[in-house]
C-alpha cells in the first residue's frame, strides 16, 4: 500500500523560499504512478499546484509557474516542491497526492484524479 508523508513546511517571509518533500513508501515501481502537490488556502477550495510522473512529465499551475518547481529523486523515493518568491497568497496547507495505474500524458491537477493523500504540511508566508 502506497503511503505519502510530507515534510518541510514552516514559516517564511515574503520573497523567501521553501522546499517541501514528500516521501513515498510502499510503491513497487512496476506500475505507472503520478504524484502531485495540492494546496488549500484559508477559505478556499483545494487546488492543484504541480504534478510529476514516473517518466518525469510535469504539469505546473499557471498561478505558480516560474516560481515553483516540482521534481523527484527516484533513489530516495521522494518528490519535492521548490517554492521561490513566496508571497502571503501562498500561505496554505500543502498536500502530497498520488495515483497508481491511471495513465495520463501529463499529470493532472484535478484532485479527483488522485486517491492517495498525505496528511499535509502548513506553509505560512508573512509580509
PDB file of C-alpha atoms in Angstrom:
ATOM      1  CA  UNK A   1       0.000   0.000   0.000  1.00  0.00           C
ATOM      2  CA  UNK A   2       1.457   3.331  -1.062  1.00  0.00           C
ATOM      3  CA  UNK A   3       1.777   5.941   1.656  1.00  0.00           C
ATOM      4  CA  UNK A   4       2.854   9.557   1.404  1.00  0.00           C
ATOM      5  CA  UNK A   5       4.370  11.755   4.094  1.00  0.00           C
ATOM      6  CA  UNK A   6       5.116  15.436   3.609  1.00  0.00           C
ATOM      7  CA  UNK A   7       7.983  17.337   5.205  1.00  0.00           C
ATOM      8  CA  UNK A   8       9.372  20.819   5.088  1.00  0.00           C
ATOM      9  CA  UNK A   9       6.541  23.174   5.839  1.00  0.00           C
ATOM     10  CA  UNK A  10       7.090  26.190   8.013  1.00  0.00           C
ATOM     11  CA  UNK A  11       7.051  29.952   8.200  1.00  0.00           C
ATOM     12  CA  UNK A  12       8.932  32.236   5.851  1.00  0.00           C
ATOM     13  CA  UNK A  13       8.925  35.916   4.998  1.00  0.00           C
ATOM     14  CA  UNK A  14       7.584  37.238   1.741  1.00  0.00           C
ATOM     15  CA  UNK A  15      10.135  36.806  -1.030  1.00  0.00           C
ATOM     16  CA  UNK A  16      11.671  33.815   0.644  1.00  0.00           C
ATOM     17  CA  UNK A  17      11.971  30.190  -0.424  1.00  0.00           C
ATOM     18  CA  UNK A  18      10.940  26.854   0.969  1.00  0.00           C
ATOM     19  CA  UNK A  19      11.258  23.273  -0.240  1.00  0.00           C
ATOM     20  CA  UNK A  20       8.630  20.667   0.529  1.00  0.00           C
ATOM     21  CA  UNK A  21       9.390  16.958   0.415  1.00  0.00           C
ATOM     22  CA  UNK A  22       7.061  14.005   0.021  1.00  0.00           C
ATOM     23  CA  UNK A  23       8.394  10.614   0.996  1.00  0.00           C
ATOM     24  CA  UNK A  24       6.815   7.693  -0.858  1.00  0.00           C
ATOM     25  CA  UNK A  25       6.646   4.245   0.693  1.00  0.00           C
ATOM     26  CA  UNK A  26       5.094   1.006  -0.478  1.00  0.00           C
ATOM     27  CA  UNK A  27       5.459   1.692  -4.192  1.00  0.00           C
ATOM     28  CA  UNK A  28       6.691  -1.312  -6.171  1.00  0.00           C
ATOM     29  CA  UNK A  29       7.894   0.748  -9.171  1.00  0.00           C
ATOM     30  CA  UNK A  30       6.168  -1.691 -11.533  1.00  0.00           C
ATOM     31  CA  UNK A  31       3.099   0.414 -12.214  1.00  0.00           C
ATOM     32  CA  UNK A  32       2.598   3.779 -13.805  1.00  0.00           C
ATOM     33  CA  UNK A  33       2.406   6.295 -11.000  1.00  0.00           C
ATOM     34  CA  UNK A  34       1.950  10.017 -10.865  1.00  0.00           C
ATOM     35  CA  UNK A  35       2.100  12.419  -7.959  1.00  0.00           C
ATOM     36  CA  UNK A  36       1.151  15.966  -7.293  1.00  0.00           C
ATOM     37  CA  UNK A  37       1.188  18.830  -4.881  1.00  0.00           C
ATOM     38  CA  UNK A  38      -2.037  20.470  -3.863  1.00  0.00           C
ATOM     39  CA  UNK A  39      -2.771  23.319  -1.520  1.00  0.00           C
ATOM     40  CA  UNK A  40      -5.724  24.663   0.361  1.00  0.00           C
ATOM     41  CA  UNK A  41      -5.559  28.337   1.171  1.00  0.00           C
ATOM     42  CA  UNK A  42      -7.697  29.748   4.009  1.00  0.00           C
ATOM     43  CA  UNK A  43     -11.324  29.948   2.935  1.00  0.00           C
ATOM     44  CA  UNK A  44     -10.668  28.436  -0.495  1.00  0.00           C
ATOM     45  CA  UNK A  45     -11.027  25.122  -2.240  1.00  0.00           C
ATOM     46  CA  UNK A  46      -8.090  22.776  -2.557  1.00  0.00           C
ATOM     47  CA  UNK A  47      -6.235  23.419  -5.802  1.00  0.00           C
ATOM     48  CA  UNK A  48      -3.578  21.619  -7.795  1.00  0.00           C
ATOM     49  CA  UNK A  49      -0.136  23.202  -7.807  1.00  0.00           C
ATOM     50  CA  UNK A  50       2.108  20.807  -9.737  1.00  0.00           C
ATOM     51  CA  UNK A  51       2.348  17.181 -10.805  1.00  0.00           C
ATOM     52  CA  UNK A  52       5.034  14.746 -11.937  1.00  0.00           C
ATOM     53  CA  UNK A  53       5.007  11.155 -13.141  1.00  0.00           C
ATOM     54  CA  UNK A  54       7.473   8.288 -13.309  1.00  0.00           C
ATOM     55  CA  UNK A  55       8.834   9.430 -16.668  1.00  0.00           C
ATOM     56  CA  UNK A  56       9.249  12.970 -15.306  1.00  0.00           C
ATOM     57  CA  UNK A  57       6.466  14.569 -17.300  1.00  0.00           C
ATOM     58  CA  UNK A  58       5.380  17.599 -15.302  1.00  0.00           C
ATOM     59  CA  UNK A  59       2.447  19.946 -15.001  1.00  0.00           C
ATOM     60  CA  UNK A  60       2.588  23.272 -13.172  1.00  0.00           C
ATOM     61  CA  UNK A  61      -0.339  25.548 -12.398  1.00  0.00           C
ATOM     62  CA  UNK A  62      -0.238  28.947 -14.071  1.00  0.00           C
ATOM     63  CA  UNK A  63      -0.554  30.630 -10.670  1.00  0.00           C
ATOM     64  CA  UNK A  64       2.862  29.356  -9.591  1.00  0.00           C
ATOM     65  CA  UNK A  65       4.639  28.861 -12.893  1.00  0.00           C
ATOM     66  CA  UNK A  66       8.098  30.386 -12.839  1.00  0.00           C
ATOM     67  CA  UNK A  67       8.216  30.325  -9.037  1.00  0.00           C
ATOM     68  CA  UNK A  68       7.556  26.702  -8.080  1.00  0.00           C
ATOM     69  CA  UNK A  69       9.443  23.680  -9.404  1.00  0.00           C
ATOM     70  CA  UNK A  70       8.433  20.060  -8.957  1.00  0.00           C
ATOM     71  CA  UNK A  71      10.983  17.269  -9.083  1.00  0.00           C
ATOM     72  CA  UNK A  72      11.619  13.805  -7.767  1.00  0.00           C
ATOM     73  CA  UNK A  73      14.506  11.643  -6.649  1.00  0.00           C
ATOM     74  CA  UNK A  74      13.806   8.047  -7.562  1.00  0.00           C
ATOM     75  CA  UNK A  75      16.668   6.775  -5.427  1.00  0.00           C
ATOM     76  CA  UNK A  76      15.284   8.459  -2.308  1.00  0.00           C
ATOM     77  CA  UNK A  77      11.642   7.786  -3.171  1.00  0.00           C
ATOM     78  CA  UNK A  78      10.982  11.464  -2.663  1.00  0.00           C
ATOM     79  CA  UNK A  79       9.131  14.175  -4.542  1.00  0.00           C
ATOM     80  CA  UNK A  80       9.977  17.821  -3.994  1.00  0.00           C
ATOM     81  CA  UNK A  81       8.350  21.184  -4.446  1.00  0.00           C
ATOM     82  CA  UNK A  82      10.827  24.041  -4.568  1.00  0.00           C
ATOM     83  CA  UNK A  83       8.977  27.287  -3.873  1.00  0.00           C
ATOM     84  CA  UNK A  84      10.639  30.625  -4.582  1.00  0.00           C
ATOM     85  CA  UNK A  85       9.491  34.236  -4.376  1.00  0.00           C
ATOM     86  CA  UNK A  86       6.821  33.296  -1.896  1.00  0.00           C
ATOM     87  CA  UNK A  87       4.033  35.728  -1.124  1.00  0.00           C
ATOM     88  CA  UNK A  88       1.358  35.745   1.597  1.00  0.00           C
ATOM     89  CA  UNK A  89      -1.026  34.414  -1.092  1.00  0.00           C
ATOM     90  CA  UNK A  90       0.948  31.155  -0.989  1.00  0.00           C
ATOM     91  CA  UNK A  91       0.003  30.586   2.639  1.00  0.00           C
ATOM     92  CA  UNK A  92      -1.806  27.262   2.700  1.00  0.00           C
ATOM     93  CA  UNK A  93      -1.846  23.673   3.818  1.00  0.00           C
ATOM     94  CA  UNK A  94       0.125  21.783   1.187  1.00  0.00           C
ATOM     95  CA  UNK A  95      -0.683  18.173   0.394  1.00  0.00           C
ATOM     96  CA  UNK A  96       1.163  15.472  -1.461  1.00  0.00           C
ATOM     97  CA  UNK A  97      -1.031  13.143  -3.512  1.00  0.00           C
ATOM     98  CA  UNK A  98      -0.636  10.175  -5.834  1.00  0.00           C
ATOM     99  CA  UNK A  99      -2.408   7.739  -8.108  1.00  0.00           C
ATOM    100  CA  UNK A 100      -1.379   4.305  -9.334  1.00  0.00           C
ATOM    101  CA  UNK A 101      -2.099   2.791 -12.710  1.00  0.00           C
ATOM    102  CA  UNK A 102      -4.083   5.605 -14.343  1.00  0.00           C
ATOM    103  CA  UNK A 103      -2.091   6.839 -17.328  1.00  0.00           C
ATOM    104  CA  UNK A 104      -2.114  10.488 -18.323  1.00  0.00           C
ATOM    105  CA  UNK A 105       0.100  12.147 -20.898  1.00  0.00           C
ATOM    106  CA  UNK A 106       0.746  14.806 -18.275  1.00  0.00           C
ATOM    107  CA  UNK A 107      -0.061  14.541 -14.563  1.00  0.00           C
ATOM    108  CA  UNK A 108      -3.440  16.101 -13.874  1.00  0.00           C
ATOM    109  CA  UNK A 109      -4.056  18.878 -11.373  1.00  0.00           C
ATOM    110  CA  UNK A 110      -7.616  17.779 -10.651  1.00  0.00           C
ATOM    111  CA  UNK A 111      -7.781  16.411  -7.117  1.00  0.00           C
ATOM    112  CA  UNK A 112     -10.426  13.907  -8.224  1.00  0.00           C
ATOM    113  CA  UNK A 113      -7.729  12.153 -10.252  1.00  0.00           C
ATOM    114  CA  UNK A 114      -5.814  11.293  -7.068  1.00  0.00           C
ATOM    115  CA  UNK A 115      -6.682   8.705  -4.451  1.00  0.00           C
ATOM    116  CA  UNK A 116      -3.630   8.613  -2.192  1.00  0.00           C
ATOM    117  CA  UNK A 117      -3.054  11.582   0.085  1.00  0.00           C
ATOM    118  CA  UNK A 118      -0.575  12.696   2.679  1.00  0.00           C
ATOM    119  CA  UNK A 119      -1.537  14.427   5.891  1.00  0.00           C
ATOM    120  CA  UNK A 120      -0.464  17.885   4.759  1.00  0.00           C
ATOM    121  CA  UNK A 121       2.137  20.385   5.852  1.00  0.00           C
ATOM    122  CA  UNK A 122       1.486  24.025   6.655  1.00  0.00           C
ATOM    123  CA  UNK A 123       3.252  26.839   4.835  1.00  0.00           C
ATOM    124  CA  UNK A 124       2.861  30.357   6.197  1.00  0.00           C
ATOM    125  CA  UNK A 125       4.271  33.373   4.402  1.00  0.00           C
ATOM    126  CA  UNK A 126       4.361  36.649   6.281  1.00  0.00           C
ATOM    127  CA  UNK A 127       4.551  40.073   4.700  1.00  0.00           C
TER     128      UNK A 127
END
